[in-house]
Short mmCIF file of C-alpha atoms in Angstrom, two decimals:
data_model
loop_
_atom_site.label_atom_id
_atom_site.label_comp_id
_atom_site.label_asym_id
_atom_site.label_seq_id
_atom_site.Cartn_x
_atom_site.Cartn_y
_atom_site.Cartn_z
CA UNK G 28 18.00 -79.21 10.65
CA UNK G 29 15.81 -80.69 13.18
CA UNK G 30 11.74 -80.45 13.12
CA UNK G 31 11.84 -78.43 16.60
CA UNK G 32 14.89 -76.14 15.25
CA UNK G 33 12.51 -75.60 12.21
CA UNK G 34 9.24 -75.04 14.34
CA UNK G 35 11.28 -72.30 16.43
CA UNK G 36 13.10 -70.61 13.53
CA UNK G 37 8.93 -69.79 12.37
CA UNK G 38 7.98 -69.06 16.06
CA UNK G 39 10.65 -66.68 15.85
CA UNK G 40 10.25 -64.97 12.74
CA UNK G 41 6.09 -64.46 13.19
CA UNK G 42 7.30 -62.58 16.38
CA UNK G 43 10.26 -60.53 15.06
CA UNK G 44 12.28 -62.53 17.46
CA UNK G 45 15.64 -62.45 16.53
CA UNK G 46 17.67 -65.83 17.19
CA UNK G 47 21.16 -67.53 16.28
CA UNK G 48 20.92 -70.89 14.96
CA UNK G 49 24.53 -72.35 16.08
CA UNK G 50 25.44 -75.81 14.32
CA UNK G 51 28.69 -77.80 15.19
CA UNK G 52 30.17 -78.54 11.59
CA UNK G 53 31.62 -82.14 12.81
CA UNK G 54 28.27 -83.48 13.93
CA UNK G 55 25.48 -80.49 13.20
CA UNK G 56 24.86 -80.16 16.66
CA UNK G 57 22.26 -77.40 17.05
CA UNK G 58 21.89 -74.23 19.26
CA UNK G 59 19.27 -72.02 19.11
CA UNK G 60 20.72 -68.72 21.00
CA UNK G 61 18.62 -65.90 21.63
CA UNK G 62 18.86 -62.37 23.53
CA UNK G 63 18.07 -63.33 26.91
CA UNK G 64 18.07 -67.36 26.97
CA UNK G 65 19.47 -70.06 24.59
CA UNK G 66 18.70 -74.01 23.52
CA UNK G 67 20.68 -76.64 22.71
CA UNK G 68 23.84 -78.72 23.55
CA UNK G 69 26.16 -75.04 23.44
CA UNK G 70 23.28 -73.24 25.95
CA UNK G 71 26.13 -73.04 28.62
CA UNK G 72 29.21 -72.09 26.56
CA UNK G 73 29.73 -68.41 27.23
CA UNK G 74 31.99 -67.88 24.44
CA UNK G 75 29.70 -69.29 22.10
CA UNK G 76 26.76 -67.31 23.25
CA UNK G 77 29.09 -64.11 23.26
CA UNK G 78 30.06 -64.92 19.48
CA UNK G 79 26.19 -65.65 18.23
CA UNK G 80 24.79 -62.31 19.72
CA UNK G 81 27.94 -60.58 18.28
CA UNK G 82 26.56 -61.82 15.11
CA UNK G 83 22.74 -61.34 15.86
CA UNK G 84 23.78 -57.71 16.74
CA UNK G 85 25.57 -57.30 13.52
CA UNK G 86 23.01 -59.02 11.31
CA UNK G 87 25.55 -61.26 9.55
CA UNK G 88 26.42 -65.41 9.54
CA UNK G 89 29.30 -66.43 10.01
CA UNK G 90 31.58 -69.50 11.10
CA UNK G 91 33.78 -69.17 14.26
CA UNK G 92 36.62 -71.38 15.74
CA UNK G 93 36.00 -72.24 19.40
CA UNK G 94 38.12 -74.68 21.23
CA UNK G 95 39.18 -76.40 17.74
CA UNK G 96 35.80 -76.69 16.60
CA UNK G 97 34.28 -74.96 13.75
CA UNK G 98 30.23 -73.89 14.08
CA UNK G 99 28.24 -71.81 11.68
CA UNK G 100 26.12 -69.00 13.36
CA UNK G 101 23.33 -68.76 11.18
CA UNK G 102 21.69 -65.67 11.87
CA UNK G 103 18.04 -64.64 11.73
CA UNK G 104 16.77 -61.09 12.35
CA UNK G 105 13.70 -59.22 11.47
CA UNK G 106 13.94 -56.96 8.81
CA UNK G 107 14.45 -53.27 9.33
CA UNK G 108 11.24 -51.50 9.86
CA UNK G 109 10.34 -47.64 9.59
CA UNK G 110 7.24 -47.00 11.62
CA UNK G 111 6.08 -43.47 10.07
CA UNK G 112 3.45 -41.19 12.05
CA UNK G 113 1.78 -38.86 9.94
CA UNK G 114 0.25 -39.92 6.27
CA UNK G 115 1.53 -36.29 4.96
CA UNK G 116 3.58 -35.13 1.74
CA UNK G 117 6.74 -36.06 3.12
CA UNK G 118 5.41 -39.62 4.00
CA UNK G 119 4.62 -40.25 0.34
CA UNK G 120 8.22 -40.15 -0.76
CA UNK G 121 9.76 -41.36 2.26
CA UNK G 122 7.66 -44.69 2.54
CA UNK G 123 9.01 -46.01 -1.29
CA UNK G 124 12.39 -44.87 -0.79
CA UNK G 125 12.78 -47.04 2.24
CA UNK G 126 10.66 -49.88 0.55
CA UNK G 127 13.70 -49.79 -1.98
CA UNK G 128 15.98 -50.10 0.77
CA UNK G 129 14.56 -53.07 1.96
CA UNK G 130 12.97 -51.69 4.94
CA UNK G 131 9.18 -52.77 6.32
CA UNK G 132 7.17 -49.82 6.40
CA UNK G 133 4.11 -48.80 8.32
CA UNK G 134 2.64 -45.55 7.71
CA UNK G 135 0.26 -44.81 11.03
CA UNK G 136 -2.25 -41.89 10.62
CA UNK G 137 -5.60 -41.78 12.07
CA UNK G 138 -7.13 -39.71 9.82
CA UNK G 139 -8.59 -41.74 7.31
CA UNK G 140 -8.81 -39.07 4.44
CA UNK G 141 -4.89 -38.81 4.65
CA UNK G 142 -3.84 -42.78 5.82
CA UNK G 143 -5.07 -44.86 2.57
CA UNK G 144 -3.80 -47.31 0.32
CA UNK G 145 -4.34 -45.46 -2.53
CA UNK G 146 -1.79 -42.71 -1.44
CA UNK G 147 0.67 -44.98 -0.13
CA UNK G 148 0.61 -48.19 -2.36
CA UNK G 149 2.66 -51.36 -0.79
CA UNK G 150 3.11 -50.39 2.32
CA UNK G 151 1.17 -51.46 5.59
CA UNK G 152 -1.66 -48.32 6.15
CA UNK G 153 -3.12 -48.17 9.85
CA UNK G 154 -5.88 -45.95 10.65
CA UNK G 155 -4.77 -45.79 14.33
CA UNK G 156 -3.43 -43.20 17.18
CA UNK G 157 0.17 -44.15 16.84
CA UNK G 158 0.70 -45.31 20.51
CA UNK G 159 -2.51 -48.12 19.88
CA UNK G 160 -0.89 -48.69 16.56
CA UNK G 161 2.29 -49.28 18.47
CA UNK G 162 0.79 -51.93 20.82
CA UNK G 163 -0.93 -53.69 18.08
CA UNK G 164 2.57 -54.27 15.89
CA UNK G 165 5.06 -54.13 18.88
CA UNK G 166 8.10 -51.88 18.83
CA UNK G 167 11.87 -53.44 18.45
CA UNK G 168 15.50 -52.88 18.15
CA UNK G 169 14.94 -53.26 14.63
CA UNK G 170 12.45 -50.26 14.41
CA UNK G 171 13.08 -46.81 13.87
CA UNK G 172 10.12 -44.62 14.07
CA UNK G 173 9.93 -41.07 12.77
CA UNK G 174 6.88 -38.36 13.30
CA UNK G 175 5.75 -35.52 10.71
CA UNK G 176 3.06 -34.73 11.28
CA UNK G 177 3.90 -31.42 13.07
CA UNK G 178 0.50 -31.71 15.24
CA UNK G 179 1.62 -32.94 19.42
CA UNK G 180 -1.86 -34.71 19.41
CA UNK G 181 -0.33 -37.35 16.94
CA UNK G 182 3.31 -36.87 17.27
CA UNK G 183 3.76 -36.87 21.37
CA UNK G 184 2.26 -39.89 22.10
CA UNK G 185 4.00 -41.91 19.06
CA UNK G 186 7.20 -40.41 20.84
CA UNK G 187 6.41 -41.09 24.25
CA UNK G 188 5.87 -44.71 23.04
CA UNK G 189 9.51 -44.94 20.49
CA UNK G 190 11.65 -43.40 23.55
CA UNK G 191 10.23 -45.95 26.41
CA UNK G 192 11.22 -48.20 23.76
CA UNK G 193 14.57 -50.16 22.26
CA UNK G 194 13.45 -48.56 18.90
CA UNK G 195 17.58 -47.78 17.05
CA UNK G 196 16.23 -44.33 15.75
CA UNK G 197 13.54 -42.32 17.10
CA UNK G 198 12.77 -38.84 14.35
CA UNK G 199 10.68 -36.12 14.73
CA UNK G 200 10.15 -33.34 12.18
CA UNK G 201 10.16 -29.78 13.39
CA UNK G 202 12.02 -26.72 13.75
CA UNK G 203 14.63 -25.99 16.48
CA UNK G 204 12.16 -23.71 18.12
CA UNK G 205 8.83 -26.63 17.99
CA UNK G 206 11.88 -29.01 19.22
CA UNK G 207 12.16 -26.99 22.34
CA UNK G 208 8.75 -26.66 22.49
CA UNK G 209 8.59 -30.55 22.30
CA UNK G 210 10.99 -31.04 25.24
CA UNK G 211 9.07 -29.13 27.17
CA UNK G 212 5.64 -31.25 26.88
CA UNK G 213 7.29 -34.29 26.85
CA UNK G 214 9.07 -33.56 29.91
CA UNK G 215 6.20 -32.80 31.55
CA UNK G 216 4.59 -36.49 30.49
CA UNK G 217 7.53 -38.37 32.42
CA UNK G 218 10.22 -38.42 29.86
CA UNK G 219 13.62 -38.20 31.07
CA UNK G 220 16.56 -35.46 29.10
CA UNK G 221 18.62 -39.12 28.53
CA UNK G 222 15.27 -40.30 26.93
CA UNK G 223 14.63 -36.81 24.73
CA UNK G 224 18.38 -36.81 23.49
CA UNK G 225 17.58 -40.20 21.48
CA UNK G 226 15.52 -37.76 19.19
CA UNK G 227 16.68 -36.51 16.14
CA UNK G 228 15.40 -33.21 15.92
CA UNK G 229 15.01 -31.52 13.53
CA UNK G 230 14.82 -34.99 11.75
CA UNK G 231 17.46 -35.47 9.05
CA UNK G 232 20.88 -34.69 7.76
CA UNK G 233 21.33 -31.29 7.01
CA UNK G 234 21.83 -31.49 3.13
CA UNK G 235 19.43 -28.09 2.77
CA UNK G 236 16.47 -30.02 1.78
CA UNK G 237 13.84 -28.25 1.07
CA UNK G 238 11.27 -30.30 -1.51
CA UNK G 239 8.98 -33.24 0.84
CA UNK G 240 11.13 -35.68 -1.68
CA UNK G 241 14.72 -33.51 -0.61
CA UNK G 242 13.45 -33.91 2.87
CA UNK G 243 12.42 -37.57 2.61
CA UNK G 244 15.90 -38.49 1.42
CA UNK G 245 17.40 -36.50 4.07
CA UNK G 246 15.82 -38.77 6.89
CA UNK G 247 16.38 -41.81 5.49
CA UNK G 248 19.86 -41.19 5.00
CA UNK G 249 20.09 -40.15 8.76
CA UNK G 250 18.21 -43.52 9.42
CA UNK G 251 20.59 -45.39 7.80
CA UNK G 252 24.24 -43.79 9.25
CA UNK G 253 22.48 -44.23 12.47
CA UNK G 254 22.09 -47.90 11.72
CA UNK G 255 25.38 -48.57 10.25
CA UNK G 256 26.91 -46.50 13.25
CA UNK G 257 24.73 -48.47 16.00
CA UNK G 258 26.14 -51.78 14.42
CA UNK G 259 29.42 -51.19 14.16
CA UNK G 260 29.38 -50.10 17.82
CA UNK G 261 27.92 -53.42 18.23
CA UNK G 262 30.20 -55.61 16.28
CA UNK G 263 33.42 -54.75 18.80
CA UNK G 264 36.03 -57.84 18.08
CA UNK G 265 35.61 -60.78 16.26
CA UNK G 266 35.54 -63.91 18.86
CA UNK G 267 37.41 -66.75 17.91
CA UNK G 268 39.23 -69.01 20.18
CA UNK G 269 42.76 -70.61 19.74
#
């Protein structure tokens, strides 16, 4: 791998930047594809490209045929992330249990009795109103954000922020009746009905949870069949070329 391909893959990765490293296996000829642009000796091969961000979108290397020549996508993506809004009961269970599942978790609460490190130990605390919080870490395909804090002064403008976004799963806790309740205020701050139905709301898969640790395991289950649904959408038909 060459020094620049090396210096990129980093650039990339401090940014949550996902890219495609695409290497000829005859000579190691490198391409660096990304979502909008790519790099390299392959940057105007369009079935190339189309097979990398098939694999970007999936998350998964693989090596391809095209034209009689075999190249290894290499794929690097940021790790899943679960913004949470709200340093409540619920939080407490739900921030380990995706921890465990690999995921990089924020918890976002600006009231500091509630958003501490001693309550939530190994995940990233911020002290923040969600939508500064937001502009401070950035918000990505790679991001799903959920809200439980049941209060609109926190919750709306985290939403507001995940639905302007590419964010795969947006979550907000809440009864049918504070979800209508929702739509309304959030309608009237500029957000669309195709915007609103990306919420899942009431958050969860309805498995009658009723415990903050039932509940917890409810959402991240939802998070997760939303992922796995979102990338298999993605993944369509394998490319290879004769």
């Amino acid at each position: 791998m060459k020094a620049e391909t090396v210096t990129a893959l980093q650039a990339a990765r401090l940014k949550r930047h996902a890219v495609v490293l695409a290497t000829r296996l005859s000579d190691a000829a490198e391409t660096l594809v990304y979502p909008e642009r790519a790099e390299g000796v392959f940057a105007g091969d369009a079935a190339l490209l189309a097979a990398a961000r098939r694999a970007m979108a999936i998350g998964r290397s693989e090596t391809v045929e095209l034209d009689g020549q075999r190249i290894f996508l290499n794929v690097y993506v940021p790790p899943a992330r679960l913004i949470i809004v709200g340093a409540v009961h619920i939080a407490q269970s739900l921030a380990p249990m995706a921890s465990l599942m690999d995921f990089d978790v924020t918890v976002i609460d600006p009231r500091r009795a509630f958003a501490t490190d001693s309550r939530f130990p190994g995940v990233k605390v911020m002290q923040d109103w969600a939508d500064e919080a937001f502009e401070k870490i950035g918000l990505d395909a790679s991001t799903a954000v959920v809200t439980l804090t049941h209060d609109p002064k926190l919750d709306d403008p985290a939403l507001e922020s995940a639905l302007k976004s590419d964010v795969f799963y947006v979550g907000a806790l809440g009864s049918r009746k504070t979800h209508g309740k929702r739509r309304e205020r959030l309608t009237e701050a500029g957000i669309t009905d195709e915007q609103f139905a990306r919420i899942h709301g009431p958050v969860g898969l309805n498995i009658g949870a009723k415990s903050p640790a039932e509940i917890a395991v409810s959402i991240l289950g939802q998070i997760v069949e939303v992922r796995a649904r979102r990338l298999e959408a993605l993944a369509g038909p394998k490319v290879v070329a004769a």
